[in-house]
Every structure is written in C-alpha cells, then in structure tokens.
Amino acid sequence: MTPAPVATKVARRQHDREIIALAVPAFGALVAEPLFVMADSAIVGHLGTAQLAGLGVASALLTTAVSVFVFLAYATTAAVARRVGAGDLQAAIRQGVDGIWLALLLGAAVIAVVLPTAPALVELFGASDTAAPYAITYLRISSLGIPAMLVVLASTGVLRGLQDTKTPLYVAVGGFVTNGVLNVALVYGAGLGIAGSAWGTVIAQCAMAAVYLYVVIRGARRHGASLRPDAAGIRACAQAGAPLLVRTLSLRAILMIATAVAARLGDADVAAHQIILSLWSLLAFALDAIAIAGQAIIGRYLGANDAQGARDVCRRMVQWGIASGVVLGVLVVLARPLFIPLFSSDSVVQDAALPALVVVAISQPICGIVYVLDGVLMGAGDGRYLAWAMLATLAAFAPVALLVPTFGGGLTAVWAAMTLMMAVRMATLWLRTRSGHWIVTGATR
C-alpha cells in the first residue's frame, strides 16, 4: 500500500501537470486576443489622429459587444467537460455544436442591430465630428465579423471542454499574424485606409472561425455527432448561458463605474486610471488562464462522478492562484517605476498612478483566489450562484466607489474600492465552494 503522504504528493503532481498543460496555452491564447486591437491601432495610427480616435471608439463598442457573449465559451466548456468526464464524446461534441449554432444566431442579431444604429452608437460614445465618420466606417465593416468571433468563443469552449487548449493557442497566433499582414496590405498596399483595417480584421476572424469549424466538424464526424441545429439544444445552451450573461454585465458595470468615478477626479486621474486598468487587465489574463484550466478539469471530474477529485483539484488550484497572485504582486511593485513612464511622461499622472499601483499589487493574491474559484464554479455549471454573487458584489461596490469624490482619497481610493470589490467576490465564492453545494456529479447538472 502506498503511504498517504506519498500518495498525496503523487496526486498533487498529477494535478499540477493537468493545470500547467491547460493553463499555459490558455494564457497564450488570452494574450493574443488584445493584440488584435493593438496591431490595428499601430497600423491605423499612422493614418492620422482622427482615424486613430475613430478606431478607438469603434473598438470599444466592438469589444463590449463581443465580451458580453463570453458565456458562449464559459458555459460550453463546463457542459462539454462534464460529458467528456462521463465518457460520452458524442454528446460532448453535440453540446458544442448547439453552442456554435447559438453563436451564429446571436451574431446575426448583433449585425442586425449594429448596422443601422452605428451612427447613433458612435455619437453616444462621444466621438468628435472628425473622428465619427471613421468610427462609423470601422464599426459597420467590423460588425460583419462578430458572428465569426462568437463562433470562435463557442468553439474555444468546445475544445477547452475536450481538454485541448493548444489548438486555441495556435489559432489565436495564426489569426494575429494574418490580421497584421492583411491590415498592412489593405490599409497601405490597397489604399483602403481605416476600411482596409476593418476588412483585414474581419477576414482574419472568419479564417479563425473556419479553422475551428473544421476541427469541430471533423470531431463530430469521427464520433457520429449530428451537425444539424437542434432547437432544444440551442435553447438549453442559452438558458445555461443566461446567468453568466448577468455575471458579465454586472462586472462590466463595475468597471464602467470605476472609470466614471476616475473621470470625475480630473484628467490626470483618469489618465492614470487607464494605465492601471490596462495593467490590471493584463494581470487578469495570467490568473484567468488558471481559471480556464479549472473550468475544464472540474467539469471533467464531476462528469466522471469523482466528487473527491473535484475537491482536491479545487484546493490545488487555489494554491496556484495564491502563489501566482503573490508573484504578480511583487512584479508590479518592482516594475512600477519602469512601467508608468512607458505610458506617460506627465509627472502629475505618474504621481497619481504610483500609490494606486501599490494597492493593485497588494490585491493580486485576492484576485488569484477569485479567478480560480470563479473558474471552479463555472466548471461546475453553477452559473446561477455566480450571477447572484456578482449582483451582490455590484451592490456593495457601487456606493463605496461613488462616494470617493465626496470623501477624497483620489485614484488610490478608487482602486481601494476595486480591491474591496474583489474581496467581496472572494468571500461569496469561498462560502460557496466551502459549502459543497456546487458539487453536482453526472453528465448533466
């Protein structure tokens, strides 16, 4: 008989291998996504300030439209992973196909809304008279790629559920390279200006979706899964995703409130806030990679009726989240004198950002726990609790943040409120995982 401590170490190493194998490629794919916007900005920026401003407004609208439907990836990952754990690959892929059909329907609906309302949306975001025409052009063309992007989200969820995060990494890198080449060729070579950038991005997005569809269709044929749309299956995917949509909208509201409060503090504070928010988002990608691994692994264990295995890997991932948060926090403290000057040489902006970055650094271990437990509960299909928990977090955060201009503290107080928000999330998620109510085994929840 293997001694208990030795068996524990063996199990821990197995969990570590699983986490690393899924999290590292997932991190690469996550980082590749924002590089699309960065590449477009670098290329369009040389056309002129008005064009770059128009791109900024349109990109903000498009990013919001796509991020709202991120549940297509999250809900699909959990559902597919459960069926993988239960040993039913045919049902797993069928579940993913339903998610892809839902993505196509939602994408078509978004296009139907965006095309006629593009001028009004651009005006709502406060684009200047010189930037607005470019923003409208980019928004209308790029909206044609939204169905492809939603298919990418759903297909990514399928592959993650199948315990494959390497293919999404390869597709993301290939899409980024294709996007860059097409943008240069169409913007400058063909002389299409900002329209060329939009068309290049749309083509790259469609190519990514085509690769994913090829992989999914090949898997469906191998395992005898139907590719036809199934109304009941599509409806089930939508119902599973609805609570995660509420969660995502609540989180977007929190970020919008934080930015609005920073804007009321003055130009220097909102400029510093944008710098910190960009870093915070980058750190979130690193921690979210572990959460993605958690979604896939937890779903598989629960599908295989291994409740104890789910508990053990949850505990190990929390340790990973804490350790990663500590490392990232230390890196933020060490790098902050070098990081801020990359974005602004204004001493007032730098003075506002430096103390706030210390707060961000301190909060990283909390963030590590939050992202991991968020992924665990998503993998368990516990979307309804996540929705209510995020609404409660929004209710706790909003009054505190809105009082910052009244009581003072500047940008540091805004990010202290953001840290409080993450602490509330950690408490709600910890209470749920400790209760064990999230552990529902079987091929379906």
Coordinates of C-alpha atoms in Angstrom, one line a residue:
M1 CA 0.0 0.0 0.0
T2 CA 1.3 3.5 -0.9
P3 CA 1.9 5.7 2.2
A4 CA -0.6 8.5 2.5
P5 CA 1.9 11.4 2.2
V6 CA 3.4 9.8 -0.9
A7 CA 0.0 9.2 -2.5
T8 CA -0.8 12.9 -1.7
K9 CA 2.3 14.1 -3.4
V10 CA 1.6 11.9 -6.5
A11 CA -1.9 13.3 -6.7
R12 CA -0.6 16.8 -6.3
R13 CA 2.0 16.4 -9.1
Q14 CA -0.8 14.9 -11.4
H15 CA -3.0 18.0 -10.7
D16 CA 0.0 20.3 -11.3
R17 CA 0.6 18.6 -14.7
E18 CA -3.0 19.0 -15.7
I19 CA -3.2 22.6 -14.6
I20 CA 0.0 23.6 -16.4
A21 CA -0.9 21.6 -19.6
L22 CA -4.1 23.6 -19.9
A23 CA -3.3 26.9 -18.3
V24 CA -0.1 27.8 -20.2
P25 CA -1.6 27.5 -23.7
A26 CA -4.8 29.2 -22.5
F27 CA -2.7 32.2 -21.3
G28 CA -1.1 32.5 -24.7
A29 CA -4.5 32.5 -26.4
L30 CA -5.8 35.1 -24.0
V31 CA -2.9 37.4 -24.6
A32 CA -3.2 37.0 -28.3
E33 CA -6.7 38.4 -28.4
P34 CA -6.0 42.0 -27.3
L35 CA -3.0 42.0 -29.7
F36 CA -5.6 42.3 -32.5
V37 CA -6.6 45.8 -31.3
M38 CA -3.0 46.8 -30.6
A39 CA -2.0 45.8 -34.1
D40 CA -4.9 47.7 -35.7
S41 CA -4.1 50.7 -33.5
A42 CA -0.4 50.7 -34.6
I43 CA -1.3 50.5 -38.3
V44 CA -4.2 52.9 -38.3
G45 CA -2.3 55.4 -36.0
H46 CA 0.0 56.3 -38.9
L47 CA -3.1 57.4 -41.0
G48 CA -3.8 60.3 -38.6
T49 CA -5.2 61.2 -35.2
A50 CA -8.8 61.3 -36.4
Q51 CA -8.6 57.8 -37.8
L52 CA -7.0 56.5 -34.6
A53 CA -9.7 58.2 -32.5
G54 CA -12.4 56.7 -34.7
L55 CA -10.8 53.3 -34.3
G56 CA -10.7 53.7 -30.5
V57 CA -14.4 54.4 -30.3
A58 CA -15.4 51.6 -32.7
S59 CA -13.1 49.1 -30.9
A60 CA -14.6 50.0 -27.5
L61 CA -18.1 49.3 -28.9
L62 CA -17.0 46.0 -30.6
T63 CA -15.1 44.8 -27.6
T64 CA -18.1 45.4 -25.4
A65 CA -20.4 43.6 -27.9
V66 CA -18.2 40.5 -28.0
S67 CA -17.3 40.4 -24.3
V68 CA -21.0 40.4 -23.3
F69 CA -21.3 37.0 -25.0
V70 CA -18.2 35.4 -23.4
F71 CA -20.6 33.0 -21.8
L72 CA -20.6 31.1 -25.1
A73 CA -17.1 29.9 -24.1
Y74 CA -17.6 29.5 -20.4
A75 CA -20.9 27.6 -20.5
T76 CA -19.8 25.4 -23.4
T77 CA -16.6 24.5 -21.6
A78 CA -18.4 23.3 -18.5
A79 CA -21.1 21.4 -20.4
V80 CA -18.7 19.7 -22.8
A81 CA -16.2 18.8 -20.0
R82 CA -18.9 17.1 -18.0
R83 CA -19.8 14.8 -20.9
V84 CA -16.1 14.1 -21.5
G85 CA -15.8 13.0 -17.9
A86 CA -18.8 10.8 -18.3
G87 CA -17.1 9.2 -21.3
D88 CA -19.7 10.3 -23.9
L89 CA -17.7 12.2 -26.5
Q90 CA -20.6 12.1 -29.0
A91 CA -22.8 14.0 -26.6
A92 CA -19.9 16.3 -25.7
I93 CA -19.4 17.4 -29.3
R94 CA -23.2 17.6 -29.9
Q95 CA -23.3 20.0 -26.9
G96 CA -20.6 22.1 -28.5
V97 CA -22.4 22.1 -31.9
D98 CA -25.5 23.6 -30.2
G99 CA -23.3 26.3 -28.7
I100 CA -21.9 27.2 -32.1
W101 CA -25.4 27.4 -33.6
L102 CA -26.4 29.7 -30.8
A103 CA -23.3 31.9 -31.5
L104 CA -24.3 32.2 -35.2
L105 CA -27.9 33.3 -34.2
L106 CA -26.6 35.8 -31.7
G107 CA -24.0 37.1 -34.2
A108 CA -26.7 37.7 -36.8
A109 CA -28.8 39.5 -34.3
V110 CA -25.9 41.8 -33.4
I111 CA -25.3 42.7 -37.0
A112 CA -29.0 43.5 -37.5
V113 CA -28.7 46.0 -34.6
V114 CA -25.3 47.5 -35.3
L115 CA -25.5 48.2 -39.0
P116 CA -28.5 50.7 -38.8
T117 CA -27.6 52.2 -35.4
A118 CA -23.8 52.6 -36.0
P119 CA -24.0 56.5 -36.2
A120 CA -26.1 56.7 -33.1
L121 CA -23.8 54.4 -31.2
V122 CA -20.7 56.4 -32.2
E123 CA -22.4 59.6 -31.1
L124 CA -23.4 58.0 -27.8
F125 CA -19.7 57.3 -27.1
G126 CA -18.9 60.9 -27.7
A127 CA -16.8 60.7 -30.9
S128 CA -15.7 64.1 -32.3
D129 CA -17.0 65.3 -35.6
T130 CA -13.7 64.5 -37.3
A131 CA -13.4 61.0 -35.8
A132 CA -17.1 60.0 -36.1
P133 CA -17.0 59.1 -39.9
Y134 CA -14.0 56.8 -39.4
A135 CA -15.6 55.2 -36.3
I136 CA -18.8 54.5 -38.2
T137 CA -17.0 53.0 -41.2
Y138 CA -14.9 50.7 -39.0
L139 CA -17.8 49.7 -36.8
R140 CA -20.1 48.8 -39.7
I141 CA -17.5 46.7 -41.5
S142 CA -16.1 45.1 -38.4
S143 CA -19.6 44.2 -37.2
L144 CA -19.7 41.7 -40.1
G145 CA -17.0 39.7 -38.3
I146 CA -19.0 39.4 -35.0
P147 CA -20.7 36.1 -35.9
A148 CA -17.2 34.7 -36.6
M149 CA -15.9 36.0 -33.3
L150 CA -18.8 34.4 -31.4
V151 CA -18.2 31.1 -33.2
V152 CA -14.6 31.4 -32.1
L153 CA -15.8 31.8 -28.5
A154 CA -18.1 28.9 -28.6
S155 CA -15.6 26.7 -30.5
T156 CA -12.9 27.6 -28.0
G157 CA -15.3 26.4 -25.2
V158 CA -15.7 23.1 -27.1
L159 CA -12.0 22.5 -27.3
R160 CA -11.4 23.6 -23.7
G161 CA -14.1 21.2 -22.6
L162 CA -12.3 18.5 -24.6
Q163 CA -9.2 19.3 -22.5
D164 CA -7.5 21.0 -25.5
T165 CA -6.1 24.5 -25.0
K166 CA -3.3 24.1 -27.5
T167 CA -5.4 24.4 -30.7
P168 CA -7.0 27.7 -29.5
L169 CA -3.4 29.0 -28.9
Y170 CA -2.3 28.0 -32.5
V171 CA -5.5 29.6 -34.0
A172 CA -5.1 32.8 -32.0
V173 CA -1.4 33.2 -33.0
G174 CA -2.3 32.4 -36.6
G175 CA -5.2 34.9 -36.6
F176 CA -3.0 37.6 -35.1
V177 CA -0.3 37.1 -37.8
T178 CA -2.9 37.0 -40.6
N179 CA -4.6 40.1 -39.2
G180 CA -1.4 42.1 -39.2
V181 CA -0.4 41.1 -42.7
L182 CA -3.9 41.8 -44.1
N183 CA -4.1 45.2 -42.3
V184 CA -0.8 46.4 -43.8
A185 CA -1.7 45.1 -47.3
L186 CA -5.2 46.6 -47.3
V187 CA -4.6 49.8 -45.4
Y188 CA -1.4 50.9 -47.3
G189 CA -1.0 48.5 -50.2
A190 CA -4.6 48.8 -51.5
G191 CA -5.0 52.3 -50.1
L192 CA -8.3 51.5 -48.3
G193 CA -7.4 53.4 -45.2
I194 CA -9.3 52.5 -42.0
A195 CA -11.8 50.5 -44.0
G196 CA -8.9 48.2 -45.0
S197 CA -8.0 47.7 -41.4
A198 CA -11.6 46.7 -40.7
W199 CA -11.8 44.3 -43.6
G200 CA -8.4 42.7 -42.7
T201 CA -9.7 42.0 -39.2
V202 CA -13.0 40.6 -40.5
I203 CA -11.2 38.3 -42.9
A204 CA -8.8 37.1 -40.1
Q205 CA -11.7 36.5 -37.8
C206 CA -13.6 34.5 -40.4
A207 CA -10.4 32.4 -41.1
M208 CA -10.1 31.6 -37.4
A209 CA -13.8 30.6 -37.2
A210 CA -13.3 28.4 -40.3
V211 CA -10.4 26.6 -38.7
Y212 CA -12.4 26.0 -35.5
L213 CA -15.4 24.7 -37.5
Y214 CA -13.2 22.3 -39.4
V215 CA -11.8 20.9 -36.2
V216 CA -15.3 20.6 -34.6
I217 CA -16.9 19.1 -37.8
R218 CA -14.1 16.6 -38.0
G219 CA -14.6 15.6 -34.4
A220 CA -18.4 15.3 -34.9
R221 CA -18.0 13.0 -37.9
R222 CA -15.5 10.9 -36.0
H223 CA -17.8 10.3 -33.1
G224 CA -21.1 10.3 -35.0
A225 CA -22.5 13.6 -33.6
S226 CA -25.1 15.4 -35.6
L227 CA -24.3 18.9 -37.0
R228 CA -27.9 19.9 -37.6
P229 CA -29.3 22.7 -35.5
D230 CA -31.4 21.4 -32.6
A231 CA -33.9 23.9 -31.2
A232 CA -34.0 22.2 -27.7
G233 CA -30.2 22.0 -27.5
I234 CA -29.8 25.6 -28.6
R235 CA -32.4 26.7 -26.1
A236 CA -30.6 24.8 -23.3
C237 CA -27.3 26.5 -24.2
A238 CA -29.0 29.9 -24.0
Q239 CA -30.6 29.0 -20.6
A240 CA -27.2 27.8 -19.3
G241 CA -25.5 31.0 -20.5
A242 CA -28.1 33.5 -19.2
P243 CA -26.8 33.6 -15.6
L244 CA -23.3 34.1 -16.9
L245 CA -24.5 36.9 -19.1
V246 CA -25.8 38.6 -15.9
R247 CA -22.5 38.0 -14.2
T248 CA -20.6 39.5 -17.1
L249 CA -22.9 42.6 -17.4
S250 CA -22.5 43.2 -13.6
L251 CA -18.7 43.0 -14.0
R252 CA -18.8 45.5 -16.9
A253 CA -20.9 47.8 -14.8
I254 CA -18.3 47.7 -12.0
L255 CA -15.5 48.7 -14.5
M256 CA -17.7 51.4 -16.0
I257 CA -18.4 52.9 -12.6
A258 CA -14.7 52.9 -11.6
T259 CA -13.8 54.7 -14.9
A260 CA -16.7 57.2 -14.4
V261 CA -15.6 58.0 -10.9
A262 CA -11.9 58.4 -12.0
A263 CA -13.1 60.8 -14.7
R264 CA -14.8 63.0 -12.1
L265 CA -11.5 63.3 -10.3
G266 CA -9.7 65.1 -13.2
D267 CA -7.8 64.4 -16.4
A268 CA -4.6 63.3 -14.6
D269 CA -6.5 60.8 -12.5
V270 CA -8.5 59.3 -15.4
A271 CA -5.3 59.1 -17.5
A272 CA -3.6 57.2 -14.6
H273 CA -6.6 55.1 -14.2
Q274 CA -6.5 53.9 -17.8
I275 CA -2.8 53.0 -17.4
I276 CA -3.6 51.0 -14.3
L277 CA -6.6 49.4 -15.8
S278 CA -4.6 48.2 -18.8
L279 CA -2.1 46.5 -16.4
W280 CA -4.9 45.1 -14.2
S281 CA -6.4 43.5 -17.4
L282 CA -3.0 42.0 -18.3
L283 CA -2.6 40.5 -14.9
A284 CA -6.2 39.2 -15.1
F285 CA -5.2 37.2 -18.3
A286 CA -2.5 35.4 -16.3
L287 CA -4.8 34.5 -13.5
D288 CA -7.7 33.7 -15.8
A289 CA -5.6 31.1 -17.5
I290 CA -5.7 29.0 -14.3
A291 CA -9.4 29.6 -14.1
I292 CA -9.9 28.2 -17.6
A293 CA -7.9 25.1 -16.6
G294 CA -10.3 24.9 -13.6
Q295 CA -13.4 25.0 -15.8
A296 CA -12.2 22.1 -17.9
I297 CA -10.7 20.0 -15.1
I298 CA -13.6 20.5 -12.7
G299 CA -16.2 19.7 -15.3
R300 CA -14.4 16.5 -16.3
Y301 CA -14.1 15.3 -12.7
L302 CA -17.8 16.0 -11.9
G303 CA -18.9 14.3 -15.1
A304 CA -16.9 11.3 -14.1
N305 CA -18.7 11.2 -10.7
D306 CA -15.4 12.0 -8.9
A307 CA -16.5 14.5 -6.2
Q308 CA -13.4 14.0 -4.1
G309 CA -11.2 14.5 -7.2
A310 CA -13.0 17.8 -7.9
R311 CA -12.5 18.9 -4.3
D312 CA -8.8 18.0 -4.4
V313 CA -8.0 19.8 -7.7
C314 CA -10.0 22.8 -6.5
R315 CA -7.8 23.0 -3.4
R316 CA -4.7 22.7 -5.5
M317 CA -5.8 25.4 -8.0
V318 CA -6.5 27.8 -5.1
Q319 CA -2.9 27.3 -4.0
W320 CA -1.8 28.0 -7.6
G321 CA -4.0 31.2 -7.6
I322 CA -2.5 32.5 -4.3
A323 CA 1.1 31.8 -5.4
S324 CA 0.6 33.4 -8.8
G325 CA -1.0 36.4 -7.2
V326 CA 1.9 36.9 -4.8
V327 CA 4.4 36.6 -7.7
L328 CA 2.5 39.1 -9.8
G329 CA 2.1 41.5 -6.9
V330 CA 5.8 41.5 -6.3
L331 CA 6.5 42.1 -10.0
V332 CA 4.1 45.0 -10.1
V333 CA 5.9 46.7 -7.1
L334 CA 9.3 46.1 -8.6
A335 CA 8.3 47.2 -12.2
R336 CA 6.1 50.2 -11.4
P337 CA 8.9 52.8 -11.6
L338 CA 9.6 51.5 -15.1
F339 CA 6.1 50.7 -16.2
I340 CA 4.3 54.0 -15.8
P341 CA 6.8 56.2 -17.8
L342 CA 6.1 53.9 -20.8
F343 CA 2.6 55.4 -21.0
S344 CA 3.0 58.9 -19.7
S345 CA 5.8 61.4 -19.0
D346 CA 3.5 63.7 -17.1
S347 CA 4.7 63.8 -13.5
V348 CA 1.1 64.5 -12.2
V349 CA -0.2 61.4 -13.9
Q350 CA 2.8 59.4 -12.5
D351 CA 2.2 60.7 -9.0
A352 CA -1.5 59.6 -9.2
A353 CA -0.7 56.2 -10.6
L354 CA 2.2 55.1 -8.3
P355 CA 0.3 54.7 -5.0
A356 CA -2.7 53.2 -6.7
L357 CA -0.4 50.6 -8.3
V358 CA 0.7 49.6 -4.8
V359 CA -2.9 48.8 -3.9
V360 CA -3.2 46.8 -7.1
A361 CA -0.1 44.8 -6.2
I362 CA -1.4 44.1 -2.7
S363 CA -4.7 42.8 -4.2
Q364 CA -3.2 40.3 -6.5
P365 CA -3.3 37.3 -4.1
I366 CA -7.0 38.0 -3.6
C367 CA -7.5 38.2 -7.4
G368 CA -5.8 34.9 -7.7
I369 CA -8.3 33.2 -5.4
V370 CA -11.2 34.9 -7.1
Y371 CA -10.3 33.9 -10.6
V372 CA -9.7 30.3 -9.6
L373 CA -12.9 29.9 -7.6
D374 CA -14.8 31.7 -10.4
G375 CA -13.4 29.1 -12.8
V376 CA -14.2 26.2 -10.5
L377 CA -17.9 27.2 -10.1
M378 CA -18.2 27.8 -13.9
G379 CA -16.8 24.3 -14.5
A380 CA -19.4 23.0 -12.1
G381 CA -22.1 24.8 -14.0
D382 CA -23.0 26.9 -11.0
G383 CA -23.9 29.9 -13.1
R384 CA -27.0 31.0 -11.2
Y385 CA -25.0 31.4 -8.0
L386 CA -22.3 33.3 -9.9
A387 CA -24.9 35.7 -11.2
W388 CA -26.4 36.5 -7.8
A389 CA -22.9 36.8 -6.2
M390 CA -21.8 39.3 -8.8
L391 CA -25.0 41.3 -8.4
A392 CA -24.4 41.4 -4.7
T393 CA -20.8 42.5 -5.4
L394 CA -22.0 45.3 -7.6
A395 CA -24.4 46.4 -4.9
A396 CA -21.6 46.6 -2.4
F397 CA -19.1 48.3 -4.7
A398 CA -21.2 51.0 -6.3
P399 CA -22.0 53.1 -3.2
V400 CA -18.4 52.9 -1.9
A401 CA -16.9 53.9 -5.3
L402 CA -19.4 56.7 -5.9
L403 CA -18.6 58.3 -2.5
V404 CA -14.8 58.6 -3.4
P405 CA -15.1 62.1 -4.9
T406 CA -17.0 63.2 -1.8
F407 CA -14.7 61.8 0.9
G408 CA -11.4 62.1 -1.1
G409 CA -8.5 59.8 -1.5
G410 CA -8.2 60.3 -5.2
L411 CA -7.4 57.4 -7.6
T412 CA -5.8 55.4 -4.7
A413 CA -9.3 55.3 -3.1
V414 CA -10.9 54.2 -6.4
W415 CA -8.5 51.2 -6.5
A416 CA -9.0 50.5 -2.8
A417 CA -12.7 50.2 -3.7
M418 CA -11.8 47.9 -6.5
T419 CA -9.8 45.8 -4.0
L420 CA -12.9 45.8 -1.7
M421 CA -14.9 44.6 -4.7
M422 CA -12.5 41.7 -5.2
A423 CA -12.6 40.9 -1.5
V424 CA -16.4 40.7 -1.6
R425 CA -16.2 38.4 -4.6
M426 CA -13.7 36.2 -2.8
A427 CA -15.9 35.9 0.2
T428 CA -19.0 34.9 -1.8
L429 CA -17.1 32.4 -3.9
W430 CA -15.2 30.9 -0.9
L431 CA -18.5 30.5 1.0
R432 CA -20.0 28.6 -2.0
T433 CA -17.0 26.3 -2.5
R434 CA -16.8 25.6 1.2
S435 CA -20.5 24.7 1.4
G436 CA -20.1 21.9 -1.2
H437 CA -23.4 22.8 -2.9
W438 CA -21.6 23.3 -6.2
I439 CA -20.6 19.6 -6.3
V440 CA -23.2 18.0 -8.6
T441 CA -21.9 15.0 -10.3
G442 CA -23.0 13.4 -13.6
A443 CA -23.0 14.1 -17.3
T444 CA -25.5 17.0 -16.8
R445 CA -26.1 19.3 -13.8

